[in-house]
Coordinates of C-alpha atoms in Angstrom, one line a residue:
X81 CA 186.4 87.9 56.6
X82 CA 189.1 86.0 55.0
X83 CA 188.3 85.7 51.7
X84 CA 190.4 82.8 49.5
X85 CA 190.2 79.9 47.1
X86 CA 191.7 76.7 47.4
X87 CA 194.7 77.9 45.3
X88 CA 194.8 81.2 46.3
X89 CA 196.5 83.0 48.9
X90 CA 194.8 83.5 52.1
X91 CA 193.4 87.6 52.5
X92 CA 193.6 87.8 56.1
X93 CA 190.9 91.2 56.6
X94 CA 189.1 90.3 53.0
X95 CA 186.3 91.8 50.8
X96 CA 184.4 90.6 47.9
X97 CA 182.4 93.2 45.7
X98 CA 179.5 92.0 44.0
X99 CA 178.5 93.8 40.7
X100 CA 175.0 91.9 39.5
X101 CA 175.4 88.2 39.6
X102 CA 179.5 88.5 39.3
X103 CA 182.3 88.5 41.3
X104 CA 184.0 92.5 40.5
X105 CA 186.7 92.0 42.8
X106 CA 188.6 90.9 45.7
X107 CA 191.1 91.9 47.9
X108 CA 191.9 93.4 51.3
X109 CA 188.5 94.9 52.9
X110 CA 189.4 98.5 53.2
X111 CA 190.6 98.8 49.7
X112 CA 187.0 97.5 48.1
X113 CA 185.2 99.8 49.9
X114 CA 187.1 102.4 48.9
X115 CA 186.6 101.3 45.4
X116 CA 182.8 100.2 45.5
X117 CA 181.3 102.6 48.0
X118 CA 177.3 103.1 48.4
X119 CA 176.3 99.2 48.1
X120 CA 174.7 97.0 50.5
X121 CA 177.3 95.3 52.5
X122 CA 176.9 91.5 54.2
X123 CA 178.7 91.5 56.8
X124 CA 180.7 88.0 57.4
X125 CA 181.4 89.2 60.8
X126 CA 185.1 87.8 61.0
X127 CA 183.9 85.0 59.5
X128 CA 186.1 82.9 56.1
X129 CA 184.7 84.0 53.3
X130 CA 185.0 80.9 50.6
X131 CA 183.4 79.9 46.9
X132 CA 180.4 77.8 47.5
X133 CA 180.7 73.9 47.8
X134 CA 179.5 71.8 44.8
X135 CA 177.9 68.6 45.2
X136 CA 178.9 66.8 42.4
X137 CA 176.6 64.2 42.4
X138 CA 173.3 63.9 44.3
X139 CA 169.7 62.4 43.9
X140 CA 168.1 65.5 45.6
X141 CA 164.4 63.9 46.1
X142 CA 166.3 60.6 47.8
X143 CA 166.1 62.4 50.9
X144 CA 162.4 61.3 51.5
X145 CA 164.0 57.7 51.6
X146 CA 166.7 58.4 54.1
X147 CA 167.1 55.8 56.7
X148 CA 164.4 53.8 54.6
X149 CA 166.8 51.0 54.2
X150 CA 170.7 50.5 55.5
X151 CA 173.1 48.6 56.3
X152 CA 172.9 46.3 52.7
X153 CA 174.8 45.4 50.0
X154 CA 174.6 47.9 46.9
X155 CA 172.7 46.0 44.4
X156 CA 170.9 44.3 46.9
X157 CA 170.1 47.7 47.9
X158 CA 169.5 48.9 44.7
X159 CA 167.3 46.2 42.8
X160 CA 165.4 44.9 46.4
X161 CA 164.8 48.3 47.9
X162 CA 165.1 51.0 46.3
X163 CA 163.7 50.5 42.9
X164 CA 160.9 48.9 43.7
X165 CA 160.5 51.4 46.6
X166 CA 160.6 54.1 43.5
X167 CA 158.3 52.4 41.1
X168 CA 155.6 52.0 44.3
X169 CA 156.3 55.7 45.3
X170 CA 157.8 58.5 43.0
X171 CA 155.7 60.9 41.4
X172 CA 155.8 64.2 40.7
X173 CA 154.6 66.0 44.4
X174 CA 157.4 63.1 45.6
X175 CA 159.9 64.9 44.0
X176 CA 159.0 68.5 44.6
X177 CA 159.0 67.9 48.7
X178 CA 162.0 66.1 48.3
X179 CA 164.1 68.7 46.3
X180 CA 162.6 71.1 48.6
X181 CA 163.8 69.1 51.5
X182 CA 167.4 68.9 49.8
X183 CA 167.7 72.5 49.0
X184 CA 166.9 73.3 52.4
X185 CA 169.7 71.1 53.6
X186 CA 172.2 71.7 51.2
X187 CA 172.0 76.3 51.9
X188 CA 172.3 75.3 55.3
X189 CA 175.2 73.6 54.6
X190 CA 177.1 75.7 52.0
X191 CA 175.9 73.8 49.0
X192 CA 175.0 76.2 46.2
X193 CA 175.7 74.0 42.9
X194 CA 174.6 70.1 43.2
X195 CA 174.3 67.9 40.1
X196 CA 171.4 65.7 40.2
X197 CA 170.2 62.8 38.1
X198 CA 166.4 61.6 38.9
X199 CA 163.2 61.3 37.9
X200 CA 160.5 64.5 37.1
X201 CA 164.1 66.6 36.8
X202 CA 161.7 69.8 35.1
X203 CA 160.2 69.8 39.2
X204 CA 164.0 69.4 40.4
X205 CA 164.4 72.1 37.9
X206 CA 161.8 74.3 39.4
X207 CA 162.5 74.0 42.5
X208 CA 165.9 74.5 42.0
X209 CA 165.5 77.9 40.7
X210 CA 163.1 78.8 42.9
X211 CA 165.1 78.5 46.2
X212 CA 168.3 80.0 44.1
X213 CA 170.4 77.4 43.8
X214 CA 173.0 76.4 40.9
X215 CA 172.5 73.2 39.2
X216 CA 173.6 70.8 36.6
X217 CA 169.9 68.2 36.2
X218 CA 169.5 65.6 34.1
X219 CA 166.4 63.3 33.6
X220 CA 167.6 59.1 34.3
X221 CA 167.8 57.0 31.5
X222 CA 167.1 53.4 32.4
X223 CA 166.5 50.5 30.0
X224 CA 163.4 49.6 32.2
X225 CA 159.6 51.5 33.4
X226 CA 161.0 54.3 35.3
X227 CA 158.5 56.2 37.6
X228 CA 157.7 58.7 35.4
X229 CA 158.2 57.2 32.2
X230 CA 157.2 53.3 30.9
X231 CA 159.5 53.5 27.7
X232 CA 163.1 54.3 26.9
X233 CA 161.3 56.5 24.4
X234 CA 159.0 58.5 25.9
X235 CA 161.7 59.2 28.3
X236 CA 164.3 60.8 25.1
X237 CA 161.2 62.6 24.4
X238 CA 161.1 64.2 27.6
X239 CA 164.8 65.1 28.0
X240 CA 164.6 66.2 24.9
X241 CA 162.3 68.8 26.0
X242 CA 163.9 69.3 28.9
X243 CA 167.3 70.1 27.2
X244 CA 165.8 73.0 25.2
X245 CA 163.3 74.2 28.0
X246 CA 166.6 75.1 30.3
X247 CA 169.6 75.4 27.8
X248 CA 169.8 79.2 28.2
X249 CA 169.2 79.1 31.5
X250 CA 171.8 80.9 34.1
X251 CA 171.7 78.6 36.8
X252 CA 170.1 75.5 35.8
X253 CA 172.4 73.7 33.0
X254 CA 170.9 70.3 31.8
X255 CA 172.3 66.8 31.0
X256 CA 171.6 63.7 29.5
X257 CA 171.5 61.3 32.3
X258 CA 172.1 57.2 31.4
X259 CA 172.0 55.5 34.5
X260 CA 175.4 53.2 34.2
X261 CA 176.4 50.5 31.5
X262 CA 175.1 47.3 33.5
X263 CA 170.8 49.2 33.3
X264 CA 171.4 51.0 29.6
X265 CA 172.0 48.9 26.4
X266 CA 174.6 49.4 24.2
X267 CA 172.1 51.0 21.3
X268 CA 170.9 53.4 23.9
X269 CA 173.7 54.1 25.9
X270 CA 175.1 55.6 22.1
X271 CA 171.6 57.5 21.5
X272 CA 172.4 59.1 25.0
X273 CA 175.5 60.3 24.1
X274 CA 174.5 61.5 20.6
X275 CA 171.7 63.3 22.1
X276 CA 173.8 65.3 25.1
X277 CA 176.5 66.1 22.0
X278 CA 173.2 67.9 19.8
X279 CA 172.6 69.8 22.3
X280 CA 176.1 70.2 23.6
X281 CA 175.0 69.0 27.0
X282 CA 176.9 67.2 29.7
X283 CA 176.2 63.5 30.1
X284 CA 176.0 62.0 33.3
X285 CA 176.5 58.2 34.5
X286 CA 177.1 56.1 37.4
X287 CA 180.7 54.2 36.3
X288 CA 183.0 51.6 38.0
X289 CA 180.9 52.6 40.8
X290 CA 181.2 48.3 42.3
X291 CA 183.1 45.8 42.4
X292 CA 179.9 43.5 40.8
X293 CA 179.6 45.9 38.5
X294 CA 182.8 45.2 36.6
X295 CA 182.2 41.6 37.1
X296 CA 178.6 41.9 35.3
X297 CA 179.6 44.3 32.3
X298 CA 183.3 42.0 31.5
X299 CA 180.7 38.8 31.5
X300 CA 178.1 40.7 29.0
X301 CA 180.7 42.7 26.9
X302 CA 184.5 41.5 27.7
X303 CA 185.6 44.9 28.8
X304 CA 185.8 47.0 32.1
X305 CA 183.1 49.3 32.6
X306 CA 185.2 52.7 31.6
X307 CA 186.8 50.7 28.3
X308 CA 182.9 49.5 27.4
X309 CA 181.9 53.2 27.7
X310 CA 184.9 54.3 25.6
X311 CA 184.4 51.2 23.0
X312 CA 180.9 53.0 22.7
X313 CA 182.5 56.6 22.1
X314 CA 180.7 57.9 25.3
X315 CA 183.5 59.6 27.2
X316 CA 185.0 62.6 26.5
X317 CA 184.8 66.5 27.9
X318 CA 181.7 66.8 29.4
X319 CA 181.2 63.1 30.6
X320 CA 180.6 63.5 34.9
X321 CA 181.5 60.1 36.1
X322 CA 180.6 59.3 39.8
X323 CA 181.8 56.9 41.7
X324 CA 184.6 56.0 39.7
X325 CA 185.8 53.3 42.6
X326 CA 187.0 50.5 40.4
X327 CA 188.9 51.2 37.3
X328 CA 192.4 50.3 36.7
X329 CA 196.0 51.7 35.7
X330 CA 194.8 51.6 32.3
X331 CA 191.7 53.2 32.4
X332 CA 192.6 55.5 34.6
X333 CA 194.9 57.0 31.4
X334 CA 192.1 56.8 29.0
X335 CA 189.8 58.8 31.7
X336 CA 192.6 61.6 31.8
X337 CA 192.9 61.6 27.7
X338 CA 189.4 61.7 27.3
X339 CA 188.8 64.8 29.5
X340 CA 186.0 63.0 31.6
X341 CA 185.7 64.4 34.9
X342 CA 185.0 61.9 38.1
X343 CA 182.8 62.2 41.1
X344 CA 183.9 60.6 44.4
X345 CA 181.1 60.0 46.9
X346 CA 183.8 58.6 49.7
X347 CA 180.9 58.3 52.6
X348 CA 178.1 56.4 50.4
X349 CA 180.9 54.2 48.6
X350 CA 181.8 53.0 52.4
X351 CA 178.7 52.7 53.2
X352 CA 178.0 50.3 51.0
X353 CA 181.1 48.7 51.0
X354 CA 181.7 49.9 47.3
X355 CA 185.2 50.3 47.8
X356 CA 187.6 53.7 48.1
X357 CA 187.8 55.8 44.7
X358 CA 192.0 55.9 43.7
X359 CA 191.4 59.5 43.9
X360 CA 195.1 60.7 44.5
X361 CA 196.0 58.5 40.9
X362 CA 192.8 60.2 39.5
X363 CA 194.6 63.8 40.7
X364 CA 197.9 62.7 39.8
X365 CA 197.0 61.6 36.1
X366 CA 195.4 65.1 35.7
X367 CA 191.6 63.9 35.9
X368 CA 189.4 66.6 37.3
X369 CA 187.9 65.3 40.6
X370 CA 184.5 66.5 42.3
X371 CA 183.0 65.2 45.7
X372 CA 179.1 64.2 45.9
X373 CA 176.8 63.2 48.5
X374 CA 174.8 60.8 46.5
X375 CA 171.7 60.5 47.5
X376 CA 170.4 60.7 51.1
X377 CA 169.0 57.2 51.2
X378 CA 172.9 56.0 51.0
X379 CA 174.8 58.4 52.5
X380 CA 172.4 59.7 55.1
X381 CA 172.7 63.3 54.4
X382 CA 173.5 66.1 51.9
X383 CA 176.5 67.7 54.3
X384 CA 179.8 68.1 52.0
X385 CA 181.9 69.5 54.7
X386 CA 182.0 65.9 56.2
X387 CA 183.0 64.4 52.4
X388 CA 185.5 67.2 52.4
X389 CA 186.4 65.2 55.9
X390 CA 185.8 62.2 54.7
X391 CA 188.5 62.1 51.9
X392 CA 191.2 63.2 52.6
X393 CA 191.4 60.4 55.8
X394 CA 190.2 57.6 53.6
X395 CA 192.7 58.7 50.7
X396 CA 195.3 58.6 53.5
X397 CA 194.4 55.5 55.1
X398 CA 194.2 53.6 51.9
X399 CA 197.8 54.4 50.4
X400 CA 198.6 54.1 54.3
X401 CA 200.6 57.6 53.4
X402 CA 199.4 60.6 55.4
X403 CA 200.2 62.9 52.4
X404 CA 198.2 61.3 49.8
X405 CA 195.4 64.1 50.1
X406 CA 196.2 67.0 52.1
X407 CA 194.1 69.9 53.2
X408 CA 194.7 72.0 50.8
X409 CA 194.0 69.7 48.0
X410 CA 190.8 68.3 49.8
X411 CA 189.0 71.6 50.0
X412 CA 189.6 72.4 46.1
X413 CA 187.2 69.2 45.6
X414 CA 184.5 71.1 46.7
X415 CA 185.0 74.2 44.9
X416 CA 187.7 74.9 42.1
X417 CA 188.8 71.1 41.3
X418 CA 184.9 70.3 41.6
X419 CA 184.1 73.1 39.3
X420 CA 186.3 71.8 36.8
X421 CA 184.9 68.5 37.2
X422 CA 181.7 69.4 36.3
X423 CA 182.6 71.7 33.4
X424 CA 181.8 74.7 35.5
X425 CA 185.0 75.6 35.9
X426 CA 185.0 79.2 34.0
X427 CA 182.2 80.0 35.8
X428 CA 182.4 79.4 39.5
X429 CA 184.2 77.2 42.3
X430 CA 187.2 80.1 43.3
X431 CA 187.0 83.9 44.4
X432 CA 188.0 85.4 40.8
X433 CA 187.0 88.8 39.5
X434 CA 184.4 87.9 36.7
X435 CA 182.9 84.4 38.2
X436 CA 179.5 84.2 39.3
X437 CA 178.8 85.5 42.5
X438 CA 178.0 81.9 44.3
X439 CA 180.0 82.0 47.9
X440 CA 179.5 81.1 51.4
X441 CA 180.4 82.4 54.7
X442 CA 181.9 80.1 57.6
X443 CA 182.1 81.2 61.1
X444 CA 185.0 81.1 62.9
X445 CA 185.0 80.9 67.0
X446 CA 183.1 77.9 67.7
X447 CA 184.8 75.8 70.0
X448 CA 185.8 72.9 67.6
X449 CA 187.5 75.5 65.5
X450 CA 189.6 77.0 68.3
X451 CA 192.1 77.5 68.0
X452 CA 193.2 78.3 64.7
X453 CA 196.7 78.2 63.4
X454 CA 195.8 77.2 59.8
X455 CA 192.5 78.4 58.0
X456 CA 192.7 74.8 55.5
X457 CA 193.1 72.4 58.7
X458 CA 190.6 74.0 60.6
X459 CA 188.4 73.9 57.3
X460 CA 188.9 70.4 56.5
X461 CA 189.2 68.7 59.7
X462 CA 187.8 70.6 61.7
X463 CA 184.3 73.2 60.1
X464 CA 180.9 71.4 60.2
X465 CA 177.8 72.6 57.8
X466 CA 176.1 74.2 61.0
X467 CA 179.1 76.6 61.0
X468 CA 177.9 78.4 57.5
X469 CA 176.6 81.2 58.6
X470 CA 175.8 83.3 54.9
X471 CA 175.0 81.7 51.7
X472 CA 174.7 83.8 48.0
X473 CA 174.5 82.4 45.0
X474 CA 174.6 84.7 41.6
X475 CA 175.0 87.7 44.6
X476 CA 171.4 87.0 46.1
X477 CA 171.0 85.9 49.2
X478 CA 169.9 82.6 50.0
X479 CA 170.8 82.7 54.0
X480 CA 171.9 85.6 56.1
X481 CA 173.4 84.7 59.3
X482 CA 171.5 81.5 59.4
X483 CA 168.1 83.1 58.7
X484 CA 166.9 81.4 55.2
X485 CA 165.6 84.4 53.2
X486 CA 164.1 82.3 49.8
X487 CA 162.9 78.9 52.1
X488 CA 160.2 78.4 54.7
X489 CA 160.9 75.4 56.8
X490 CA 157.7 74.6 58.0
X491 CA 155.5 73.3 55.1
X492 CA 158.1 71.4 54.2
X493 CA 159.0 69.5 57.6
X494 CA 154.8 69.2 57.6
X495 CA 154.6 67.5 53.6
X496 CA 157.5 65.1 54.8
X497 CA 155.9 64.0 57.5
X498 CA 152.9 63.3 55.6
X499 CA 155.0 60.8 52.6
X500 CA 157.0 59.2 55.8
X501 CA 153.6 58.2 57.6
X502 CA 152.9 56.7 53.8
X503 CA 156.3 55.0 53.6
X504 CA 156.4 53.9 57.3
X505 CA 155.4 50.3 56.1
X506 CA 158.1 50.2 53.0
X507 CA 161.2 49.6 54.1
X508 CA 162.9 47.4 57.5
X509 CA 163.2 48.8 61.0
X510 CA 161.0 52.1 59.6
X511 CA 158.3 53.0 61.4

């Protein structure tokens, strides 16, 4: 297939060999083989060979509350819905069907990295590594009972543990996880942050994310959400940021010197009505930029291809300048810009000798990709996730021409059906 990176030049008849979990080379098919003869070959049938997509931000379990509640306001979403909707409902067998759920969707979609900030992260964790995927986890930090954990304490404690249980891990990388300045106090917003720096940890947070938001934490502190969070010396290199909708000229510049790297979740921020992330001054002021999903519940689904979609038009239609986010530029948010974002940068999101071995497969030939004058524009605006075809992450294989290898389907569509005849009566219109 066409093997290629969003910088990279296009290989028309491509190859990439695989040497244990690393990428040992790519280049033009015949060439590899004649370099790396004797191993197993995947086949990509004609197909684009790419990196893997990264879902920068995502609440993986959030897909057993998807359709639970739409169509609202985000804090009335939030503080009527959802959280209460949580406290009644999360626990730890919650969590486990969900992630199972989301892992499911996200290989047949393309997704091998997602970062993830819940609750029970050690099952997200597990589950994580057992269906294969990459992933950056951290526990939520939340200045009231969370489902798992009453106390702000008892919940350090745990991600404490949690931090040395996986910090030598090679797929699972965890984080310190503060919810956002307006649900963390000032004291604990700085514990979070020294915690993630002993153990040299990212830290991830929702920021700027709404307009009420800003309102809220320049009534309680005097300052814009992304200058409150620098006043408390919480950004800097390692800091994921999603959302990222609202900040201004200024903060945009203290973002870029900091090193923080944003998260734009275009389809759950308009769904909502959040607003539309300034990505293209994000890009321009040399801020690393990722794409998420969020969670299902706000988005409805895990499906990056239409974020991929989804941003470049809105970054277009916002400036009102078609070239504010072209293809090109709109792909590399879902692998090498994302990467970057995330501090995974050395490690995966392009097709370079020494990376980890974590790409995809996307079948050409289907008819809303014909025909093809441009691999990018058929990419962008044109692939869906039902046109992945092979999936491999760390050079296993995760899906193989469609056919899951490390995932059965069927006890989890049977477990979900179970928690949404228990939900049925929580949220409007369910049933």
């Amino acid at each position: 297939g066409g093997a290629r990176d969003a910088a990279a030049p296009v290989i028309a008849e491509g190859a990439v060999a695989i040497v244990g979990a690393e990428r040992a080379a790519v280049g033009p098919a015949e060439e590899i083989a004649e370099r790396y003869p004797g191993g197993r070959v995947v086949d990509a049938g004609g197909g684009w060979i790419l990196p893997g997509l990264i879902n920068a931000h995502t609440h993986a379990p959030m897909t057993l509350f998807r359709g639970l509640a739409d169509d609202l306001p985000l804090m009335t979403w939030l503080e009527e819905v959802i959280f209460p909707a949580e406290a009644e409902w999360v626990d730890e067998e919650f969590v486990r069907w969900g992630t199972r759920l989301a892992c499911w969707e996200m290989i047949r979609g393309g997704v091998t990295t997602f970062v993830d900030m819940y609750y029970y992260e050690d099952a997200i964790a597990e589950e994580a590594e057992a269906c294969g995927l990459r992933a950056v986890l951290g526990e939520t930090l939340i200045d009231f009972p969370a489902p798992d954990h009453p106390t702000w304490e008892e919940a350090v404690a745990y991600t404490r543990s949690f931090l040395a249980r996986w910090r030598d891990h090679p797929r699972v990388t965890p984080a310190v996880a503060p919810h956002s300045v307006y649900t963390v106090s000032e004291p604990h917003l700085r514990q979070a942050a020294a915690l993630a720096a002993e153990y040299d940890a990212p830290l991830l947070i929702h920021l700027a994310e709404d307009a009420a938001e800003v309102e809220r934490t320049v009534a309680a502190t005097g300052r814009r959400p992304v200058e409150w969070a620098d006043a408390l010396g919480i950004l800097g290199p390692g800091v994921i940021a999603a959302h990222m909708v609202w900040p201004d000229p200024g903060e945009i510049e203290l973002l870029a010197r900091r090193g923080v790297g944003v998260v734009h979740c275009p389809q759950s921020n308009m769904k909502v009505a959040a607003g539309a992330a300034p990505v293209a001054a994000l890009l321009a002021a040399g801020v690393p930029v990722g794409l998420g999903t969020d969670g299902a519940a706000s988005n409805n689904d895990l499906d990056l291809w239409q974020e991929i979609d989804t941003a470049a038009k809105l970054a277009k239609l916002v400036l009102r300048d078609p070239t504010a986010l072209d293809a090109r530029r709109a792909l590399s948010l879902a692998t090498s810009e994302g990467a970057r974002a995330i501090g995974l940068g050395e490690r995966i999101g392009s097709l370079e000798p020494g990376k980890r071995a974590d790409l995809i497969v996307v079948e050409r030939g289907a008819p809303h990709l014909t025909p093809e004058f441009d691999p990018y524009s058929a990419l962008v605006y044109s692939a869906r996730a039902d046109d992945v075809s092979t999936v491999l992450v760390d050079g296993r294989v995760l899906m193989e021409r469609r056919r899951l290898t490390e995932l059965d389907p069927a006890p989890i569509v049977a477990a979900v059906e179970r928690i949404r005849r228990r939900l049925s009566g929580a949220g409007p219109g369910s049933g």
